[in-house]
mmCIF file with all atom_site columns, C-alpha atoms in Angstrom:
data_model
loop_
_atom_site.group_PDB
_atom_site.id
_atom_site.type_symbol
_atom_site.label_atom_id
_atom_site.label_alt_id
_atom_site.label_comp_id
_atom_site.label_asym_id
_atom_site.label_entity_id
_atom_site.label_seq_id
_atom_site.pdbx_PDB_ins_code
_atom_site.Cartn_x
_atom_site.Cartn_y
_atom_site.Cartn_z
_atom_site.occupancy
_atom_site.B_iso_or_equiv
_atom_site.pdbx_formal_charge
_atom_site.auth_seq_id
_atom_site.auth_comp_id
_atom_site.auth_asym_id
_atom_site.auth_atom_id
_atom_site.pdbx_PDB_model_num
ATOM 1   C CA . MET A 1 1   ? 104.434 103.435 71.920  1.00 61.00 ? 1285 MET A CA 1
ATOM 2   C CA . ARG A 1 2   ? 107.330 101.440 73.408  1.00 72.00 ? 1286 ARG A CA 1
ATOM 3   C CA . VAL A 1 3   ? 108.605 104.540 75.222  1.00 78.00 ? 1287 VAL A CA 1
ATOM 4   C CA . GLN A 1 4   ? 105.262 104.938 76.994  1.00 82.00 ? 1288 GLN A CA 1
ATOM 5   C CA . TYR A 1 5   ? 105.222 101.222 77.736  1.00 80.00 ? 1289 TYR A CA 1
ATOM 6   C CA . ASN A 1 6   ? 108.659 101.380 79.366  1.00 84.00 ? 1290 ASN A CA 1
ATOM 7   C CA . GLU A 1 7   ? 107.562 104.392 81.382  1.00 90.00 ? 1291 GLU A CA 1
ATOM 8   C CA . ASP A 1 8   ? 104.513 102.473 82.597  1.00 89.00 ? 1292 ASP A CA 1
ATOM 9   C CA . LEU A 1 9   ? 106.688 99.502  83.587  1.00 89.00 ? 1293 LEU A CA 1
ATOM 10  C CA . LYS A 1 10  ? 108.918 101.846 85.585  1.00 92.00 ? 1294 LYS A CA 1
ATOM 11  C CA . LYS A 1 11  ? 105.830 103.370 87.174  1.00 94.00 ? 1295 LYS A CA 1
ATOM 12  C CA . LEU A 1 12  ? 104.674 99.873  88.104  1.00 94.00 ? 1296 LEU A CA 1
ATOM 13  C CA . ASN A 1 13  ? 107.971 99.154  89.842  1.00 93.00 ? 1297 ASN A CA 1
ATOM 14  C CA . ASP A 1 14  ? 107.858 102.521 91.635  1.00 94.00 ? 1298 ASP A CA 1
ATOM 15  C CA . MET A 1 15  ? 104.326 101.821 92.865  1.00 96.00 ? 1299 MET A CA 1
ATOM 16  C CA . LEU A 1 16  ? 105.428 98.435  94.196  1.00 95.00 ? 1300 LEU A CA 1
ATOM 17  C CA . VAL A 1 17  ? 108.246 100.191 96.061  1.00 94.00 ? 1301 VAL A CA 1
ATOM 18  C CA . ASP A 1 18  ? 105.723 102.641 97.536  1.00 96.00 ? 1302 ASP A CA 1
ATOM 19  C CA . MET A 1 19  ? 103.385 99.847  98.598  1.00 96.00 ? 1303 MET A CA 1
ATOM 20  C CA . GLY A 1 20  ? 106.273 97.902  100.087 1.00 95.00 ? 1304 GLY A CA 1
ATOM 21  C CA . ASN A 1 21  ? 107.305 100.968 102.082 1.00 95.00 ? 1305 ASN A CA 1
ATOM 22  C CA . LEU A 1 22  ? 103.768 101.399 103.435 1.00 95.00 ? 1306 LEU A CA 1
ATOM 23  C CA . VAL A 1 23  ? 103.637 97.744  104.455 1.00 96.00 ? 1307 VAL A CA 1
ATOM 24  C CA . GLU A 1 24  ? 107.014 97.954  106.192 1.00 95.00 ? 1308 GLU A CA 1
ATOM 25  C CA . ILE A 1 25  ? 105.932 101.075 108.080 1.00 94.00 ? 1309 ILE A CA 1
ATOM 26  C CA . SER A 1 26  ? 102.723 99.345  109.132 1.00 94.00 ? 1310 SER A CA 1
ATOM 27  C CA . LEU A 1 27  ? 104.681 96.342  110.416 1.00 95.00 ? 1311 LEU A CA 1
ATOM 28  C CA . GLU A 1 28  ? 107.090 98.530  112.359 1.00 94.00 ? 1312 GLU A CA 1
ATOM 29  C CA . LYS A 1 29  ? 104.219 100.488 113.894 1.00 93.00 ? 1313 LYS A CA 1
ATOM 30  C CA . SER A 1 30  ? 102.334 97.315  114.802 1.00 93.00 ? 1314 SER A CA 1
ATOM 31  C CA . LYS A 1 31  ? 105.423 96.026  116.615 1.00 90.00 ? 1315 LYS A CA 1
ATOM 32  C CA . LYS A 1 32  ? 105.694 99.296  118.547 1.00 90.00 ? 1316 LYS A CA 1
ATOM 33  C CA . ALA A 1 33  ? 101.965 99.412  119.319 1.00 88.00 ? 1317 ALA A CA 1
ATOM 34  C CA . PHE A 1 34  ? 102.076 95.862  120.631 1.00 87.00 ? 1318 PHE A CA 1
ATOM 35  C CA . LYS A 1 35  ? 105.233 96.323  122.669 1.00 84.00 ? 1319 LYS A CA 1
ATOM 36  C CA . GLU A 1 36  ? 104.125 99.602  124.232 1.00 83.00 ? 1320 GLU A CA 1
ATOM 37  C CA . GLN A 1 37  ? 100.403 98.798  124.315 1.00 81.00 ? 1321 GLN A CA 1
ATOM 38  C CA . ASP A 1 38  ? 99.827  102.054 122.437 1.00 85.00 ? 1322 ASP A CA 1
ATOM 39  C CA . LYS A 1 39  ? 96.108  102.239 121.680 1.00 84.00 ? 1323 LYS A CA 1
ATOM 40  C CA . THR A 1 40  ? 96.344  105.419 119.592 1.00 88.00 ? 1324 THR A CA 1
ATOM 41  C CA . LEU A 1 41  ? 99.070  103.978 117.382 1.00 90.00 ? 1325 LEU A CA 1
ATOM 42  C CA . ALA A 1 42  ? 97.188  100.691 116.974 1.00 87.00 ? 1326 ALA A CA 1
ATOM 43  C CA . GLU A 1 43  ? 94.077  102.557 115.839 1.00 88.00 ? 1327 GLU A CA 1
ATOM 44  C CA . ASP A 1 44  ? 96.196  104.596 113.409 1.00 90.00 ? 1328 ASP A CA 1
ATOM 45  C CA . ILE A 1 45  ? 97.536  101.387 111.828 1.00 92.00 ? 1329 ILE A CA 1
ATOM 46  C CA . VAL A 1 46  ? 94.042  99.986  111.361 1.00 88.00 ? 1330 VAL A CA 1
ATOM 47  C CA . ARG A 1 47  ? 92.934  103.204 109.644 1.00 88.00 ? 1331 ARG A CA 1
ATOM 48  C CA . GLY A 1 48  ? 96.101  103.327 107.543 1.00 86.00 ? 1332 GLY A CA 1
ATOM 49  C CA . ASP A 1 49  ? 95.449  99.905  106.042 1.00 90.00 ? 1333 ASP A CA 1
ATOM 50  C CA . GLN A 1 50  ? 93.063  101.573 103.590 1.00 91.00 ? 1334 GLN A CA 1
ATOM 51  C CA . SER A 1 51  ? 96.006  103.399 101.986 1.00 93.00 ? 1335 SER A CA 1
ATOM 52  C CA . ILE A 1 52  ? 97.645  100.044 101.284 1.00 94.00 ? 1336 ILE A CA 1
ATOM 53  C CA . ASN A 1 53  ? 94.398  98.702  99.831  1.00 95.00 ? 1337 ASN A CA 1
ATOM 54  C CA . ASN A 1 54  ? 94.003  101.770 97.617  1.00 95.00 ? 1338 ASN A CA 1
ATOM 55  C CA . LEU A 1 55  ? 97.513  101.376 96.231  1.00 96.00 ? 1339 LEU A CA 1
ATOM 56  C CA . GLU A 1 56  ? 96.841  97.698  95.560  1.00 96.00 ? 1340 GLU A CA 1
ATOM 57  C CA . HIS A 1 57  ? 93.848  98.673  93.414  1.00 97.00 ? 1341 HIS A CA 1
ATOM 58  C CA . ASP A 1 58  ? 95.909  101.296 91.531  1.00 97.00 ? 1342 ASP A CA 1
ATOM 59  C CA . ILE A 1 59  ? 98.643  98.758  90.775  1.00 97.00 ? 1343 ILE A CA 1
ATOM 60  C CA . GLU A 1 60  ? 96.112  96.185  89.594  1.00 96.00 ? 1344 GLU A CA 1
ATOM 61  C CA . ALA A 1 61  ? 94.519  98.780  87.308  1.00 96.00 ? 1345 ALA A CA 1
ATOM 62  C CA . LEU A 1 62  ? 97.898  99.647  85.787  1.00 95.00 ? 1346 LEU A CA 1
ATOM 63  C CA . CYS A 1 63  ? 98.710  95.959  85.244  1.00 94.00 ? 1347 CYS A CA 1
ATOM 64  C CA . PHE A 1 64  ? 95.427  95.339  83.467  1.00 92.00 ? 1348 PHE A CA 1
ATOM 65  C CA . LYS A 1 65  ? 95.948  98.440  81.325  1.00 90.00 ? 1349 LYS A CA 1
ATOM 66  C CA . LEU A 1 66  ? 99.379  97.197  80.288  1.00 90.00 ? 1350 LEU A CA 1
ATOM 67  C CA . MET A 1 67  ? 98.042  93.769  79.371  1.00 87.00 ? 1351 MET A CA 1
ATOM 68  C CA . LEU A 1 68  ? 95.061  95.057  77.413  1.00 85.00 ? 1352 LEU A CA 1
ATOM 69  C CA . ARG A 1 69  ? 96.690  97.946  75.569  1.00 80.00 ? 1353 ARG A CA 1
ATOM 70  C CA . GLN A 1 70  ? 100.260 96.833  75.012  1.00 72.00 ? 1354 GLN A CA 1
ATOM 71  C CA . GLN A 1 71  ? 100.021 93.075  74.384  1.00 74.00 ? 1355 GLN A CA 1
ATOM 72  C CA . PRO A 1 72  ? 103.304 92.400  76.207  1.00 73.00 ? 1356 PRO A CA 1
ATOM 73  C CA . VAL A 1 73  ? 105.818 89.779  75.082  1.00 80.00 ? 1357 VAL A CA 1
ATOM 74  C CA . ALA A 1 74  ? 106.577 86.805  77.345  1.00 80.00 ? 1358 ALA A CA 1
ATOM 75  C CA . THR A 1 75  ? 109.267 88.494  79.462  1.00 83.00 ? 1359 THR A CA 1
ATOM 76  C CA . ASP A 1 76  ? 107.216 91.630  80.063  1.00 86.00 ? 1360 ASP A CA 1
ATOM 77  C CA . LEU A 1 77  ? 104.145 89.515  80.730  1.00 89.00 ? 1361 LEU A CA 1
ATOM 78  C CA . ARG A 1 78  ? 106.042 87.845  83.584  1.00 92.00 ? 1362 ARG A CA 1
ATOM 79  C CA . VAL A 1 79  ? 106.814 91.284  85.014  1.00 92.00 ? 1363 VAL A CA 1
ATOM 80  C CA . ILE A 1 80  ? 103.129 92.165  85.015  1.00 93.00 ? 1364 ILE A CA 1
ATOM 81  C CA . ALA A 1 81  ? 101.891 88.766  86.201  1.00 94.00 ? 1365 ALA A CA 1
ATOM 82  C CA . THR A 1 82  ? 104.336 88.600  89.112  1.00 96.00 ? 1366 THR A CA 1
ATOM 83  C CA . ALA A 1 83  ? 103.505 92.179  90.086  1.00 96.00 ? 1367 ALA A CA 1
ATOM 84  C CA . LEU A 1 84  ? 99.855  91.144  90.416  1.00 96.00 ? 1368 LEU A CA 1
ATOM 85  C CA . LYS A 1 85  ? 100.880 88.240  92.646  1.00 96.00 ? 1369 LYS A CA 1
ATOM 86  C CA . VAL A 1 86  ? 103.303 90.263  94.764  1.00 97.00 ? 1370 VAL A CA 1
ATOM 87  C CA . VAL A 1 87  ? 100.789 93.041  95.324  1.00 97.00 ? 1371 VAL A CA 1
ATOM 88  C CA . THR A 1 88  ? 98.349  90.462  96.719  1.00 97.00 ? 1372 THR A CA 1
ATOM 89  C CA . ASP A 1 89  ? 100.952 89.227  99.198  1.00 98.00 ? 1373 ASP A CA 1
ATOM 90  C CA . LEU A 1 90  ? 101.809 92.791  100.207 1.00 97.00 ? 1374 LEU A CA 1
ATOM 91  C CA . GLU A 1 91  ? 98.140  93.596  100.765 1.00 97.00 ? 1375 GLU A CA 1
ATOM 92  C CA . ARG A 1 92  ? 97.743  90.542  102.972 1.00 97.00 ? 1376 ARG A CA 1
ATOM 93  C CA . ILE A 1 93  ? 100.819 91.457  104.996 1.00 97.00 ? 1377 ILE A CA 1
ATOM 94  C CA . GLY A 1 94  ? 99.263  94.888  105.501 1.00 96.00 ? 1378 GLY A CA 1
ATOM 95  C CA . ASP A 1 95  ? 96.004  93.264  106.580 1.00 95.00 ? 1379 ASP A CA 1
ATOM 96  C CA . GLN A 1 96  ? 97.816  91.079  109.089 1.00 96.00 ? 1380 GLN A CA 1
ATOM 97  C CA . ALA A 1 97  ? 99.722  94.038  110.522 1.00 95.00 ? 1381 ALA A CA 1
ATOM 98  C CA . ALA A 1 98  ? 96.353  95.747  111.019 1.00 94.00 ? 1382 ALA A CA 1
ATOM 99  C CA . ASP A 1 99  ? 94.915  92.556  112.539 1.00 93.00 ? 1383 ASP A CA 1
ATOM 100 C CA . ILE A 1 100 ? 97.815  92.396  115.009 1.00 93.00 ? 1384 ILE A CA 1
ATOM 101 C CA . SER A 1 101 ? 97.120  96.001  115.976 1.00 90.00 ? 1385 SER A CA 1
ATOM 102 C CA . GLU A 1 102 ? 93.421  95.262  116.470 1.00 88.00 ? 1386 GLU A CA 1
ATOM 103 C CA . MET A 1 103 ? 94.337  92.278  118.624 1.00 87.00 ? 1387 MET A CA 1
ATOM 104 C CA . SER A 1 104 ? 96.679  94.470  120.666 1.00 83.00 ? 1388 SER A CA 1
ATOM 105 C CA . LEU A 1 105 ? 93.724  96.705  121.496 1.00 81.00 ? 1389 LEU A CA 1
ATOM 106 C CA . SER A 1 106 ? 92.017  93.760  123.199 1.00 80.00 ? 1390 SER A CA 1
ATOM 107 C CA . PHE A 1 107 ? 94.655  93.817  125.946 1.00 75.00 ? 1391 PHE A CA 1
ATOM 108 C CA . ASN A 1 108 ? 93.474  97.323  126.983 1.00 64.00 ? 1392 ASN A CA 1
ATOM 109 C CA . GLY A 1 109 ? 97.032  98.429  127.640 1.00 58.00 ? 1393 GLY A CA 1
ATOM 110 C CA . LYS A 1 110 ? 97.364  96.091  130.612 1.00 61.00 ? 1394 LYS A CA 1
ATOM 111 C CA . TYR A 1 111 ? 98.674  92.794  129.328 1.00 55.00 ? 1395 TYR A CA 1
ATOM 112 C CA . PRO A 1 112 ? 102.399 92.258  130.091 1.00 53.00 ? 1396 PRO A CA 1
ATOM 113 C CA . TYR A 1 113 ? 103.872 91.541  126.656 1.00 51.00 ? 1397 TYR A CA 1
ATOM 114 C CA . LYS A 1 114 ? 107.065 90.122  128.169 1.00 51.00 ? 1398 LYS A CA 1
ATOM 115 C CA . THR A 1 115 ? 105.107 87.105  129.386 1.00 63.00 ? 1399 THR A CA 1
ATOM 116 C CA . VAL A 1 116 ? 105.555 85.567  125.935 1.00 74.00 ? 1400 VAL A CA 1
ATOM 117 C CA . GLU A 1 117 ? 109.172 86.430  125.259 1.00 80.00 ? 1401 GLU A CA 1
ATOM 118 C CA . HIS A 1 118 ? 109.413 85.171  121.692 1.00 88.00 ? 1402 HIS A CA 1
ATOM 119 C CA . ILE A 1 119 ? 106.659 87.305  120.130 1.00 90.00 ? 1403 ILE A CA 1
ATOM 120 C CA . PRO A 1 120 ? 108.707 90.548  120.008 1.00 89.00 ? 1404 PRO A CA 1
ATOM 121 C CA . THR A 1 121 ? 111.576 88.546  118.490 1.00 92.00 ? 1405 THR A CA 1
ATOM 122 C CA . MET A 1 122 ? 109.202 87.002  115.977 1.00 94.00 ? 1406 MET A CA 1
ATOM 123 C CA . MET A 1 123 ? 107.972 90.483  115.041 1.00 94.00 ? 1407 MET A CA 1
ATOM 124 C CA . LYS A 1 124 ? 111.542 91.673  114.477 1.00 94.00 ? 1408 LYS A CA 1
ATOM 125 C CA . VAL A 1 125 ? 112.442 88.707  112.263 1.00 96.00 ? 1409 VAL A CA 1
ATOM 126 C CA . CYS A 1 126 ? 109.233 89.059  110.213 1.00 96.00 ? 1410 CYS A CA 1
ATOM 127 C CA . ARG A 1 127 ? 109.888 92.759  109.706 1.00 95.00 ? 1411 ARG A CA 1
ATOM 128 C CA . GLU A 1 128 ? 113.425 92.040  108.471 1.00 96.00 ? 1412 GLU A CA 1
ATOM 129 C CA . MET A 1 129 ? 112.219 89.188  106.271 1.00 97.00 ? 1413 MET A CA 1
ATOM 130 C CA . VAL A 1 130 ? 109.568 91.332  104.588 1.00 96.00 ? 1414 VAL A CA 1
ATOM 131 C CA . HIS A 1 131 ? 112.066 94.158  104.062 1.00 96.00 ? 1415 HIS A CA 1
ATOM 132 C CA . GLU A 1 132 ? 114.586 91.835  102.416 1.00 97.00 ? 1416 GLU A CA 1
ATOM 133 C CA . ALA A 1 133 ? 111.957 90.133  100.242 1.00 97.00 ? 1417 ALA A CA 1
ATOM 134 C CA . ILE A 1 134 ? 110.553 93.442  98.993  1.00 96.00 ? 1418 ILE A CA 1
ATOM 135 C CA . ARG A 1 135 ? 113.983 94.924  98.264  1.00 95.00 ? 1419 ARG A CA 1
ATOM 136 C CA . ALA A 1 136 ? 115.050 91.711  96.528  1.00 96.00 ? 1420 ALA A CA 1
ATOM 137 C CA . TYR A 1 137 ? 111.996 91.852  94.285  1.00 96.00 ? 1421 TYR A CA 1
ATOM 138 C CA . VAL A 1 138 ? 112.242 95.497  93.253  1.00 93.00 ? 1422 VAL A CA 1
ATOM 139 C CA . THR A 1 139 ? 116.018 95.234  92.626  1.00 94.00 ? 1423 THR A CA 1
ATOM 140 C CA . LYS A 1 140 ? 115.715 91.783  90.980  1.00 94.00 ? 1424 LYS A CA 1
ATOM 141 C CA . ASP A 1 141 ? 118.304 90.374  93.416  1.00 96.00 ? 1425 ASP A CA 1
ATOM 142 C CA . LEU A 1 142 ? 117.843 86.599  93.667  1.00 95.00 ? 1426 LEU A CA 1
ATOM 143 C CA . GLU A 1 143 ? 120.593 86.116  96.260  1.00 96.00 ? 1427 GLU A CA 1
ATOM 144 C CA . ARG A 1 144 ? 118.983 88.657  98.559  1.00 96.00 ? 1428 ARG A CA 1
ATOM 145 C CA . GLY A 1 145 ? 115.669 86.934  97.998  1.00 95.00 ? 1429 GLY A CA 1
ATOM 146 C CA . LYS A 1 146 ? 117.182 83.603  99.010  1.00 95.00 ? 1430 LYS A CA 1
ATOM 147 C CA . ARG A 1 147 ? 118.402 85.148  102.270 1.00 95.00 ? 1431 ARG A CA 1
ATOM 148 C CA . ALA A 1 148 ? 114.897 86.398  102.974 1.00 95.00 ? 1432 ALA A CA 1
ATOM 149 C CA . ASP A 1 149 ? 113.433 83.003  102.156 1.00 95.00 ? 1433 ASP A CA 1
ATOM 150 C CA . ALA A 1 150 ? 115.866 81.283  104.540 1.00 95.00 ? 1434 ALA A CA 1
ATOM 151 C CA . MET A 1 151 ? 114.574 83.422  107.415 1.00 96.00 ? 1435 MET A CA 1
ATOM 152 C CA . ASP A 1 152 ? 111.217 81.650  107.216 1.00 95.00 ? 1436 ASP A CA 1
ATOM 153 C CA . ASP A 1 153 ? 112.725 78.682  109.058 1.00 96.00 ? 1437 ASP A CA 1
ATOM 154 C CA . GLN A 1 154 ? 113.548 81.007  111.947 1.00 96.00 ? 1438 GLN A CA 1
ATOM 155 C CA . VAL A 1 155 ? 109.975 82.318  111.957 1.00 96.00 ? 1439 VAL A CA 1
ATOM 156 C CA . ASP A 1 156 ? 108.623 78.761  112.094 1.00 96.00 ? 1440 ASP A CA 1
ATOM 157 C CA . VAL A 1 157 ? 110.912 77.879  115.018 1.00 96.00 ? 1441 VAL A CA 1
ATOM 158 C CA . LEU A 1 158 ? 109.829 80.999  116.899 1.00 96.00 ? 1442 LEU A CA 1
ATOM 159 C CA . PHE A 1 159 ? 106.175 80.149  116.272 1.00 95.00 ? 1443 PHE A CA 1
ATOM 160 C CA . SER A 1 160 ? 106.719 76.728  117.846 1.00 95.00 ? 1444 SER A CA 1
ATOM 161 C CA . GLU A 1 161 ? 108.455 78.362  120.816 1.00 93.00 ? 1445 GLU A CA 1
ATOM 162 C CA . VAL A 1 162 ? 105.581 80.812  121.285 1.00 92.00 ? 1446 VAL A CA 1
ATOM 163 C CA . LYS A 1 163 ? 103.111 77.925  121.345 1.00 92.00 ? 1447 LYS A CA 1
ATOM 164 C CA . ALA A 1 164 ? 105.239 76.142  123.947 1.00 91.00 ? 1448 ALA A CA 1
ATOM 165 C CA . GLU A 1 165 ? 105.432 79.308  126.067 1.00 88.00 ? 1449 GLU A CA 1
ATOM 166 C CA . ILE A 1 166 ? 101.675 79.771  125.964 1.00 87.00 ? 1450 ILE A CA 1
ATOM 167 C CA . VAL A 1 167 ? 101.059 76.149  126.969 1.00 88.00 ? 1451 VAL A CA 1
ATOM 168 C CA . ALA A 1 168 ? 103.421 76.606  129.925 1.00 86.00 ? 1452 ALA A CA 1
ATOM 169 C CA . ILE A 1 169 ? 101.657 79.824  130.972 1.00 83.00 ? 1453 ILE A CA 1
ATOM 170 C CA . LEU A 1 170 ? 98.244  78.165  130.782 1.00 84.00 ? 1454 LEU A CA 1
ATOM 171 C CA . LYS A 1 171 ? 99.472  75.279  132.924 1.00 86.00 ? 1455 LYS A CA 1
ATOM 172 C CA . GLU A 1 172 ? 100.566 77.747  135.590 1.00 82.00 ? 1456 GLU A CA 1
ATOM 173 C CA . GLY A 1 173 ? 97.071  79.236  135.601 1.00 78.00 ? 1457 GLY A CA 1
ATOM 174 C CA . LYS A 1 174 ? 98.401  82.755  136.129 1.00 68.00 ? 1458 LYS A CA 1
ATOM 175 C CA . GLU A 1 175 ? 97.082  84.457  133.000 1.00 69.00 ? 1459 GLU A CA 1
ATOM 176 C CA . ASN A 1 176 ? 93.725  85.062  131.389 1.00 75.00 ? 1460 ASN A CA 1
ATOM 177 C CA . ILE A 1 177 ? 92.930  82.330  128.845 1.00 82.00 ? 1461 ILE A CA 1
ATOM 178 C CA . ASP A 1 178 ? 91.492  84.818  126.342 1.00 83.00 ? 1462 ASP A CA 1
ATOM 179 C CA . ASP A 1 179 ? 94.692  86.869  126.457 1.00 82.00 ? 1463 ASP A CA 1
ATOM 180 C CA . CYS A 1 180 ? 96.795  83.773  125.838 1.00 84.00 ? 1464 CYS A CA 1
ATOM 181 C CA . LEU A 1 181 ? 94.626  82.836  122.876 1.00 87.00 ? 1465 LEU A CA 1
ATOM 182 C CA . ASN A 1 182 ? 95.027  86.351  121.497 1.00 88.00 ? 1466 ASN A CA 1
ATOM 183 C CA . TYR A 1 183 ? 98.779  85.950  121.784 1.00 89.00 ? 1467 TYR A CA 1
ATOM 184 C CA . LEU A 1 184 ? 98.563  82.704  119.848 1.00 92.00 ? 1468 LEU A CA 1
ATOM 185 C CA . ILE A 1 185 ? 96.508  84.391  117.120 1.00 94.00 ? 1469 ILE A CA 1
ATOM 186 C CA . ILE A 1 186 ? 99.078  87.201  116.864 1.00 94.00 ? 1470 ILE A CA 1
ATOM 187 C CA . ALA A 1 187 ? 101.848 84.626  116.506 1.00 95.00 ? 1471 ALA A CA 1
ATOM 188 C CA . LYS A 1 188 ? 99.855  82.906  113.761 1.00 96.00 ? 1472 LYS A CA 1
ATOM 189 C CA . TYR A 1 189 ? 99.471  86.214  111.916 1.00 97.00 ? 1473 TYR A CA 1
ATOM 190 C CA . LEU A 1 190 ? 103.248 86.642  112.108 1.00 97.00 ? 1474 LEU A CA 1
ATOM 191 C CA . GLU A 1 191 ? 103.808 83.135  110.797 1.00 97.00 ? 1475 GLU A CA 1
ATOM 192 C CA . ARG A 1 192 ? 101.554 83.944  107.840 1.00 97.00 ? 1476 ARG A CA 1
ATOM 193 C CA . ILE A 1 193 ? 103.486 87.173  107.219 1.00 98.00 ? 1477 ILE A CA 1
ATOM 194 C CA . GLY A 1 194 ? 106.604 85.037  106.898 1.00 97.00 ? 1478 GLY A CA 1
ATOM 195 C CA . ASP A 1 195 ? 104.805 82.832  104.383 1.00 97.00 ? 1479 ASP A CA 1
ATOM 196 C CA . HIS A 1 196 ? 103.811 85.854  102.298 1.00 98.00 ? 1480 HIS A CA 1
ATOM 197 C CA . ALA A 1 197 ? 107.410 87.109  102.315 1.00 97.00 ? 1481 ALA A CA 1
ATOM 198 C CA . THR A 1 198 ? 108.471 83.678  101.041 1.00 97.00 ? 1482 THR A CA 1
ATOM 199 C CA . ASN A 1 199 ? 105.852 83.975  98.297  1.00 97.00 ? 1483 ASN A CA 1
ATOM 200 C CA . ILE A 1 200 ? 107.405 87.264  97.186  1.00 97.00 ? 1484 ILE A CA 1
ATOM 201 C CA . TYR A 1 201 ? 110.782 85.563  96.822  1.00 96.00 ? 1485 TYR A CA 1
ATOM 202 C CA . GLU A 1 202 ? 109.211 82.708  94.850  1.00 96.00 ? 1486 GLU A CA 1
ATOM 203 C CA . TRP A 1 203 ? 107.561 85.177  92.468  1.00 96.00 ? 1487 TRP A CA 1
ATOM 204 C CA . LEU A 1 204 ? 110.929 86.880  92.040  1.00 96.00 ? 1488 LEU A CA 1
ATOM 205 C CA . GLU A 1 205 ? 112.416 83.502  91.156  1.00 95.00 ? 1489 GLU A CA 1
ATOM 206 C CA . PHE A 1 206 ? 109.690 82.972  88.551  1.00 95.00 ? 1490 PHE A CA 1
ATOM 207 C CA . LEU A 1 207 ? 110.246 86.467  87.174  1.00 94.00 ? 1491 LEU A CA 1
ATOM 208 C CA . MET A 1 208 ? 113.979 85.874  86.746  1.00 93.00 ? 1492 MET A CA 1
ATOM 209 C CA . THR A 1 209 ? 113.964 82.237  85.595  1.00 91.00 ? 1493 THR A CA 1
ATOM 210 C CA . GLY A 1 210 ? 110.503 81.567  84.200  1.00 87.00 ? 1494 GLY A CA 1
ATOM 211 C CA . GLU A 1 211 ? 110.239 78.566  86.507  1.00 82.00 ? 1495 GLU A CA 1
ATOM 212 C CA . ILE A 1 212 ? 107.756 78.027  89.340  1.00 74.00 ? 1496 ILE A CA 1
ATOM 213 C CA . GLU A 1 213 ? 109.037 76.084  92.320  1.00 69.00 ? 1497 GLU A CA 1
ATOM 214 C CA . ASP A 1 214 ? 107.269 72.766  92.882  1.00 57.00 ? 1498 ASP A CA 1
ATOM 215 C CA . THR A 1 215 ? 106.236 72.813  96.546  1.00 45.00 ? 1499 THR A CA 1
ATOM 216 C CA . GLN A 1 216 ? 104.637 69.353  96.467  1.00 38.00 ? 1500 GLN A CA 1
#
């Protein structure tokens, strides 16, 4: 019985790795689609989000099976509970990557992405942050998780800089207001991606220490 249980726990970790890989690929593609105004790639990302959603459901089903059939002890229960939380954050990151791609389609391949210089940088930092947070979680590496968490400050600074850039562009009156608003929405999606990566680190911290950080 315990052998099967351990195999299922390993399967759970492997599935989280797979889902993390899909999310990272989606983020990388969304960055490329935005930068190159690639409509075909953007549409592919939107369609591919279903694969992430399907894997989320499979992981949830496995977690519930483990809880109902195996009656896990406290330590194992934390593994399962944090997996359920992490998979939610991963799914939302995937959703936001798809949302960014959908927003990119609204520019019709014509909007000059360099107008707002900090968005590509913000995309790069978010991609790195998510990668580090996922790897930290699956390898149970708290120090790596802390490095990922620290990157959220950089994301927040970049978000503020994007907002300042957009205000300056609007004051010049040279760009379409709707396009500028779309840029702002994309930046907000990226800021939320950073928040979800931070959540993953915090769930790793709970998994390893049994303590939940007080954010109040």
